[in-house]
PDB file of C-alpha atoms in Angstrom:
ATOM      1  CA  UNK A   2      -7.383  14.981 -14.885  1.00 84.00           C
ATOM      2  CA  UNK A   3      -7.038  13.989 -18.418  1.00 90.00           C
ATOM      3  CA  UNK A   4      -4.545  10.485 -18.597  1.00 93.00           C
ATOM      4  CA  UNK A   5      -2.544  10.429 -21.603  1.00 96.00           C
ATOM      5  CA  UNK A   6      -0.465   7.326 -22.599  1.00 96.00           C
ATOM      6  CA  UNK A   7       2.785   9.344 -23.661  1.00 97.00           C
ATOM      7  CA  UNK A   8       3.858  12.731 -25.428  1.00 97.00           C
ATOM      8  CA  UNK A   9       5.198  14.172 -28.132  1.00 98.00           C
ATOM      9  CA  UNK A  10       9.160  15.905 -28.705  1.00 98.00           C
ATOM     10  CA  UNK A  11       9.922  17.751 -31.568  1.00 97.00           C
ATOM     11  CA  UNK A  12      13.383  18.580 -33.190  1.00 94.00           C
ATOM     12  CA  UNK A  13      12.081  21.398 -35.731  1.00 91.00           C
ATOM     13  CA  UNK A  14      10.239  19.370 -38.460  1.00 92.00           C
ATOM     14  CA  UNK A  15      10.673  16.303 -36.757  1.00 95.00           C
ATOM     15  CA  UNK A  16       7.959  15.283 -34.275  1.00 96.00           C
ATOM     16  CA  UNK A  17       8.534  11.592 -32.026  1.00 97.00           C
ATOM     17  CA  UNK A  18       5.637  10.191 -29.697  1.00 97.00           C
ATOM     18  CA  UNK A  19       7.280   8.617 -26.642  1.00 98.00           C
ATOM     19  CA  UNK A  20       4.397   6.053 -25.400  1.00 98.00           C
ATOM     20  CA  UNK A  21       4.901   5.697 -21.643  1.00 97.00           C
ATOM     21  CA  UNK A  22       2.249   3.201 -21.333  1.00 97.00           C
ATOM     22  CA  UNK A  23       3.761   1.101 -23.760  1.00 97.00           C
ATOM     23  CA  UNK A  24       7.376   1.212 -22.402  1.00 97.00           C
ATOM     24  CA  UNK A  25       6.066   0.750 -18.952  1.00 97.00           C
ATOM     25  CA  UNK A  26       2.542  -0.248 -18.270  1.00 97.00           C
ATOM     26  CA  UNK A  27       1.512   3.105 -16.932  1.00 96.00           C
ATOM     27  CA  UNK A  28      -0.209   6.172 -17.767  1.00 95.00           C
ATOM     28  CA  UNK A  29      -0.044   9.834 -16.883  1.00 93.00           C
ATOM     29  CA  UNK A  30      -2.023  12.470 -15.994  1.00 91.00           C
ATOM     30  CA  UNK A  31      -2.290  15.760 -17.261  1.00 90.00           C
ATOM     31  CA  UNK A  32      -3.861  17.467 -13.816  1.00 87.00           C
ATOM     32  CA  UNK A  33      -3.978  20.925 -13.551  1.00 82.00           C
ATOM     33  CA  UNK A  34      -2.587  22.486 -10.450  1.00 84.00           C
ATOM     34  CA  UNK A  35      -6.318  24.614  -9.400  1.00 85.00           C
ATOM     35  CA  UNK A  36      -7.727  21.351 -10.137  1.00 88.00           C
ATOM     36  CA  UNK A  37      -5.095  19.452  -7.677  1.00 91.00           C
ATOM     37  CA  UNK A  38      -5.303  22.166  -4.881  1.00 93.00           C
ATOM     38  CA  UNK A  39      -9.364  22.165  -5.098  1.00 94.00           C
ATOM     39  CA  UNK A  40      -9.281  18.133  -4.760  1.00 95.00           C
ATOM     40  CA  UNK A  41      -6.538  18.705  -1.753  1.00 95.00           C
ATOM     41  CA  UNK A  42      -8.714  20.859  -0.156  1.00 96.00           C
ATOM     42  CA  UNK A  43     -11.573  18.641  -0.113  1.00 97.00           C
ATOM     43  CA  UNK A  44      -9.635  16.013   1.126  1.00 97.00           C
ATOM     44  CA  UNK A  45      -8.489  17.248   4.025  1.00 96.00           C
ATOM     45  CA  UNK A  46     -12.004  18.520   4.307  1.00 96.00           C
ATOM     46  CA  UNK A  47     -13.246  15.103   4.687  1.00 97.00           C
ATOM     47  CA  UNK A  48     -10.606  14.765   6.986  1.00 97.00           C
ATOM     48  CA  UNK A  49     -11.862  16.955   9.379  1.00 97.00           C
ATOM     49  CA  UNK A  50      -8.237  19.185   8.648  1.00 94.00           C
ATOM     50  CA  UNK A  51      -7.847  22.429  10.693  1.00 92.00           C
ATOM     51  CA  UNK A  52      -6.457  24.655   7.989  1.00 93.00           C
ATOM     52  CA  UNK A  53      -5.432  28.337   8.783  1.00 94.00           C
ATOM     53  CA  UNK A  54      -5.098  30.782   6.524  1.00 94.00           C
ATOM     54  CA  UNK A  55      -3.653  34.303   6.685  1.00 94.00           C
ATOM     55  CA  UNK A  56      -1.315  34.214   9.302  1.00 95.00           C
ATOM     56  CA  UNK A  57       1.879  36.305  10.161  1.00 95.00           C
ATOM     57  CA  UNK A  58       5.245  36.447  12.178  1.00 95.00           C
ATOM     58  CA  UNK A  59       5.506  32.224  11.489  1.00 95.00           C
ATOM     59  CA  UNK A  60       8.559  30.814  13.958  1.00 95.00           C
ATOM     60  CA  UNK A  61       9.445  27.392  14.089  1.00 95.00           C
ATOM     61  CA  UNK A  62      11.449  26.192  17.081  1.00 94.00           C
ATOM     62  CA  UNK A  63      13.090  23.404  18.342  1.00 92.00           C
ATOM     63  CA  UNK A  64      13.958  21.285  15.030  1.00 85.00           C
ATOM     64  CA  UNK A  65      16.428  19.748  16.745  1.00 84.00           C
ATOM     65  CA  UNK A  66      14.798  18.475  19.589  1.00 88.00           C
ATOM     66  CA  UNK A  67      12.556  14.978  19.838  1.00 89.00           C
ATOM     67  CA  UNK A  68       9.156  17.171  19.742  1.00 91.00           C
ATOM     68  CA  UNK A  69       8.908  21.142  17.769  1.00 94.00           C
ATOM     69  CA  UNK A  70       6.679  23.804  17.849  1.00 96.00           C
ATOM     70  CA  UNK A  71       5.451  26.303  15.402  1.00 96.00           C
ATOM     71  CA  UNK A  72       4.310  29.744  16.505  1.00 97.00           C
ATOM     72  CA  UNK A  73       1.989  32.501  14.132  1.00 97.00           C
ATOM     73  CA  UNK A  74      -0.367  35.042  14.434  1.00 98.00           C
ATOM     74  CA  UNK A  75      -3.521  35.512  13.645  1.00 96.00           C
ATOM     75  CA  UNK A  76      -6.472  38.030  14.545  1.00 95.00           C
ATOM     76  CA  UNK A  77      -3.636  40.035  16.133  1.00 96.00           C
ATOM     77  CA  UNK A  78      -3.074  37.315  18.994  1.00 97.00           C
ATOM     78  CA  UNK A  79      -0.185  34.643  19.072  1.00 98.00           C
ATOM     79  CA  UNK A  80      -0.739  30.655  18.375  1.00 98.00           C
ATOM     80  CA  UNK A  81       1.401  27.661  19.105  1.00 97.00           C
ATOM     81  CA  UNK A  82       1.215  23.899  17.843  1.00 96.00           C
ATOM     82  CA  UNK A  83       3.017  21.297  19.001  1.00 96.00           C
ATOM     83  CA  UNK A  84       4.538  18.634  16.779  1.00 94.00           C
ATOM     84  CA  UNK A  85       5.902  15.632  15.641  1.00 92.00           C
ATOM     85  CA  UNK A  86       6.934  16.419  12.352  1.00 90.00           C
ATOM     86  CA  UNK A  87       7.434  20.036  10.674  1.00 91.00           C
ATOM     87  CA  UNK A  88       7.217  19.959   6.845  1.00 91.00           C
ATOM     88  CA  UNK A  89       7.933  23.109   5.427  1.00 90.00           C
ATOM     89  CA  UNK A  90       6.377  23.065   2.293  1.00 89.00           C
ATOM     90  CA  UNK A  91       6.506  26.981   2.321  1.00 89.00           C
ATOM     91  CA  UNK A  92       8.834  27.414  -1.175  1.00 87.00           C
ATOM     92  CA  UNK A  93      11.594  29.481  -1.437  1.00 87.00           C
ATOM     93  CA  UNK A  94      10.284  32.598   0.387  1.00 90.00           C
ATOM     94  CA  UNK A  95       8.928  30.699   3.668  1.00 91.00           C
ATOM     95  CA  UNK A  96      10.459  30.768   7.042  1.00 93.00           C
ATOM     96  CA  UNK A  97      11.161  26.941   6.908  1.00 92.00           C
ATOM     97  CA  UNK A  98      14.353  27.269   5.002  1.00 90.00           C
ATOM     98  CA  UNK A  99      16.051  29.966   6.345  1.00 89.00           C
ATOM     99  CA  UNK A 100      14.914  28.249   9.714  1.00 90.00           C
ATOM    100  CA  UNK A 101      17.559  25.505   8.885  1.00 86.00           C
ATOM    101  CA  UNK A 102      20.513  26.541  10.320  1.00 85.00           C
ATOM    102  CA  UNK A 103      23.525  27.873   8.048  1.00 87.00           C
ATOM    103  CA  UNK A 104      26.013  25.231   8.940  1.00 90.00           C
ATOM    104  CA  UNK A 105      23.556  22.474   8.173  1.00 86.00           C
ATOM    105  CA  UNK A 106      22.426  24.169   4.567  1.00 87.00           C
ATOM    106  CA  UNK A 107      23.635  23.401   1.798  1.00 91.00           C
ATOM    107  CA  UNK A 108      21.983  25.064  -1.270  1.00 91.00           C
ATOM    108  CA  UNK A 109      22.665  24.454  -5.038  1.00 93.00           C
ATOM    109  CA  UNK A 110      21.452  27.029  -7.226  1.00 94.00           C
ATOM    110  CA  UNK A 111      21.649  27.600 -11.501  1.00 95.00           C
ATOM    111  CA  UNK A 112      20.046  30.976 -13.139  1.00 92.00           C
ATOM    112  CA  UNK A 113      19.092  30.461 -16.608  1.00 92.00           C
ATOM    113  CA  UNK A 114      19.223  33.013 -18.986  1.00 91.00           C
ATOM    114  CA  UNK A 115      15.690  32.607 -20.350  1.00 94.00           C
ATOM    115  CA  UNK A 116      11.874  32.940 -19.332  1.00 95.00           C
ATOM    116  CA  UNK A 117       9.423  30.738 -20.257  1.00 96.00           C
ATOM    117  CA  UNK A 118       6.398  33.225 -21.596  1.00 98.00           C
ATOM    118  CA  UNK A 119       2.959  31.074 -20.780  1.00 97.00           C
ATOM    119  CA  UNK A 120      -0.390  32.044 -22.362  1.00 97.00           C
ATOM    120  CA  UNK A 121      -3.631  30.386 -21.347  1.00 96.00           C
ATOM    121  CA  UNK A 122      -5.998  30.427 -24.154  1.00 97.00           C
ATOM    122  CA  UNK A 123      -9.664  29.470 -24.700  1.00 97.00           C
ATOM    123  CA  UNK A 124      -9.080  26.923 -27.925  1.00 97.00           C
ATOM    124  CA  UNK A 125      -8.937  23.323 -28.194  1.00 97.00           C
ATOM    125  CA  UNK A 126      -5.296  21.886 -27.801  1.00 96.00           C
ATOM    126  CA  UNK A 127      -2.505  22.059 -30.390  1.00 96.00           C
ATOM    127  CA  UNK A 128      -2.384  18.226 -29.977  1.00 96.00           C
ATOM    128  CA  UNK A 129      -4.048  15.357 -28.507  1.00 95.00           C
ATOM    129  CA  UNK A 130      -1.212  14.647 -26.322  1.00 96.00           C
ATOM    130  CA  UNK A 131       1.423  17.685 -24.891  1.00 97.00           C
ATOM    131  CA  UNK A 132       4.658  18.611 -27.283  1.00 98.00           C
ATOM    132  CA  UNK A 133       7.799  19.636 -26.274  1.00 98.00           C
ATOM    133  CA  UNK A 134       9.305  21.025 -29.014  1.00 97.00           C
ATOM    134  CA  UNK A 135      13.073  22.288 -29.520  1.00 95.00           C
ATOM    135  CA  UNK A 136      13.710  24.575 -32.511  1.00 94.00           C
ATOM    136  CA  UNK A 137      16.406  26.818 -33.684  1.00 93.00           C
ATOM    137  CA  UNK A 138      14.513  28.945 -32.168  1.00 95.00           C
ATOM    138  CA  UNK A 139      14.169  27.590 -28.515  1.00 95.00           C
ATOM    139  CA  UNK A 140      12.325  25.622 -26.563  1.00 96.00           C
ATOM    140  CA  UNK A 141       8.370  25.712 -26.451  1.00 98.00           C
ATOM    141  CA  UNK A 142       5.336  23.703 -24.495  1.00 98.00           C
ATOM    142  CA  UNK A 143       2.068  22.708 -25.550  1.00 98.00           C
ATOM    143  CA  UNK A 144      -0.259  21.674 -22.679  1.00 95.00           C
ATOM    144  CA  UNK A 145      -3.611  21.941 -22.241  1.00 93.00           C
ATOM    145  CA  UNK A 146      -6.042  21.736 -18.946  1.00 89.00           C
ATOM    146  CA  UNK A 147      -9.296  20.211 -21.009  1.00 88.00           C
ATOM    147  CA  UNK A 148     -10.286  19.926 -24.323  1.00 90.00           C
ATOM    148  CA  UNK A 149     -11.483  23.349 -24.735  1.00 93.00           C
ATOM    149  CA  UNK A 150      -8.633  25.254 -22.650  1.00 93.00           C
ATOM    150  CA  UNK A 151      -4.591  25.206 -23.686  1.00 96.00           C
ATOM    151  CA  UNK A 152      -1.573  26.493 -21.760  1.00 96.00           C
ATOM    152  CA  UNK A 153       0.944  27.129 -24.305  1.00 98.00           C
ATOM    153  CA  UNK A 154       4.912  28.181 -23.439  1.00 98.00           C
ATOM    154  CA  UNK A 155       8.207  29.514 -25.178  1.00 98.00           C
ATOM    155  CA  UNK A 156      11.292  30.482 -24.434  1.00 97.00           C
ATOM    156  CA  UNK A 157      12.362  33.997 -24.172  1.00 97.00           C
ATOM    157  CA  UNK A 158      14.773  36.188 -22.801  1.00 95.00           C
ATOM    158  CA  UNK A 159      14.586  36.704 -19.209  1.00 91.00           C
ATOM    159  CA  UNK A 160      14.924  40.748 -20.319  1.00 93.00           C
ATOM    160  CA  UNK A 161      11.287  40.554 -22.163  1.00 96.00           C
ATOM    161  CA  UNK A 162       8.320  41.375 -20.846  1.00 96.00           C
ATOM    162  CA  UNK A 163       3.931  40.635 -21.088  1.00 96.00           C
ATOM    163  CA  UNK A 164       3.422  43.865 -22.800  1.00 97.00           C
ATOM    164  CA  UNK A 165       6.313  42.734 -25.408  1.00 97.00           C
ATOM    165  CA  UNK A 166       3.878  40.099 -26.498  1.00 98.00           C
ATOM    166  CA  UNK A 167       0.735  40.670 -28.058  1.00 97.00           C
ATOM    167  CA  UNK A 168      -1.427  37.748 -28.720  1.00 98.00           C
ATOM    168  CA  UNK A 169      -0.708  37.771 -32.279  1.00 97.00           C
ATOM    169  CA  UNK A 170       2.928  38.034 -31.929  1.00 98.00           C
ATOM    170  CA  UNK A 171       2.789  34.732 -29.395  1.00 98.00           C
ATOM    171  CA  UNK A 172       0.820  32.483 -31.665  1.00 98.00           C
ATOM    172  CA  UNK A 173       2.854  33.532 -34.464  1.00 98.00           C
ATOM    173  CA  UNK A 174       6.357  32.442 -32.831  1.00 98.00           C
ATOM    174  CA  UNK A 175       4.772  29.525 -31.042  1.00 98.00           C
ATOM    175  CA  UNK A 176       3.909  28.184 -34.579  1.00 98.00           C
ATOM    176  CA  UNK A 177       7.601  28.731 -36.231  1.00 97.00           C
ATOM    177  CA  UNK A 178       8.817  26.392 -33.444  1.00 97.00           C
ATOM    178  CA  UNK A 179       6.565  23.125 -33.998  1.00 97.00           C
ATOM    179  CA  UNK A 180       6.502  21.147 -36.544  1.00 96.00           C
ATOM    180  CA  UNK A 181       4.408  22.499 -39.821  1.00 94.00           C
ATOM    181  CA  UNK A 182       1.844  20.328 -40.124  1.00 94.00           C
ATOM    182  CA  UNK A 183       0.943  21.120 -36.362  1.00 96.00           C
ATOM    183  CA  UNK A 184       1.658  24.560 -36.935  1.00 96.00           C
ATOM    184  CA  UNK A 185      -0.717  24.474 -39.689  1.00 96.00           C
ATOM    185  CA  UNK A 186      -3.695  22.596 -37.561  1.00 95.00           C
ATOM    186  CA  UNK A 187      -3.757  24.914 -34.511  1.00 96.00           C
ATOM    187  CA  UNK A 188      -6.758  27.125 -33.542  1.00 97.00           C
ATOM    188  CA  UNK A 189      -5.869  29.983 -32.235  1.00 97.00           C
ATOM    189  CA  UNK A 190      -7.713  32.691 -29.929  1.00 96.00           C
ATOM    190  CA  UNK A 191      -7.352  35.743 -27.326  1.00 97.00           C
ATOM    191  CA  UNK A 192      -5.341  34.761 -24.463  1.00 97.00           C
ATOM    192  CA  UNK A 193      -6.880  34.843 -21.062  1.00 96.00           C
ATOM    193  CA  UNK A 194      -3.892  34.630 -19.479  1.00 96.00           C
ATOM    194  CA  UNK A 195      -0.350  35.695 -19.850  1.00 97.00           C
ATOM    195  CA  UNK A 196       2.683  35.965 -17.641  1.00 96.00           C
ATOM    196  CA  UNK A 197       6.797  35.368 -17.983  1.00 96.00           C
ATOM    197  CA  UNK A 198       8.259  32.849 -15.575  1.00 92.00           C
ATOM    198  CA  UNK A 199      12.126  33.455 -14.697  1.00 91.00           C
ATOM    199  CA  UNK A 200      13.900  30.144 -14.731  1.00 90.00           C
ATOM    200  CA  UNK A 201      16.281  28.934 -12.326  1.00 90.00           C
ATOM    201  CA  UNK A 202      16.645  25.523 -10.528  1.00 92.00           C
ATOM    202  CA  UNK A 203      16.870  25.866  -6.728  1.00 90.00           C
TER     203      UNK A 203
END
């Protein structure tokens, strides 16, 4: 990971650096999520972590009881494990959630109106630290995963699509919503990446 003391918000022209490590004595860290899963995975290597992959038909049962059990397939024959603890990490999708029963749900849900349209690009970041910039023109994200590879975002409608976007067309808007003198400064370069995100919080 890369720590960085603070970052950077933008109103248009107007660029403030908010320094974390000076308001509170700590850092962050700018850790990309590959990179995270990779170092999970070793971990739990070193753990000696049985971790199975690929299976189907997943049933968890007895939630409610002192002791559960989850059920799956795999190589076309059933499995059970017995536990302690179920953590259903399995996102909005997964079986754990609509496992919980109705009555005990509750759910709060908002749909935004707007994407966020994310390009990963071969060039040294826009900034030393990342910039969240709001513009007349909507919101926009610059990030980066090392010093030679950015992740850049902005806000579009949730009706837009990839092909929409053509490199040039990106880098062009991304720059009319950060300040000029950033704007100005930034290399840009083919995307390797690029992909629109539909925003809601769940």
């Amino acid at each position: 990971g890369i720590p960085h003391d603070g970052c950077y918000l933008t109103d248009d022209d107007l660029m403030v650096h908010i320094n974390f490590f000076e308001l509170t004595g700590k850092r962050v860290m700018v850790y990309g999520q590959t990179e995270v899963t990779t170092d999970l995975y070793n971990a739990q290597d070193e753990m000696g972590t049985t971790i199975v992959h690929e299976v189907k038909n997943v049933t968890i049962h007895d939630l409610d009881q002192n002791t559960s059990f989850v059920e799956y397939t795999k190589d076309a024959q059933r499995h059970r494990i017995d536990c302690s603890y179920v953590v259903g990490c399995d996102g909005f999708h997964g079986v754990s959630r609509k496992t919980i029963p109705a009555e005990k749900r509750t759910e709060f849900e908002r749909v935004y109106p707007f994407g966020w349209l994310g390009m990963l690009s071969r060039t040294p970041p826009a900034n030393h630290e990342l910039i969240y910039a709001n513009s007349s023109r909507g919101f926009a994200l610059c990030s980066m995963r090392n010093k030679n590879l950015s992740r850049y975002y902005i806000q579009v409608p949730v009706t837009d699509t990839v092909e929409q976007w053509s490199d040039e067309l990106f880098w062009e808007e991304l720059k009319k919503r950060l300040p000029g003198n950033t704007a100005n400064n930034m290399v840009t370069g083919p995307s390797i990446e690029k992909s629109i995100a539909p925003l809601r919080s769940f």
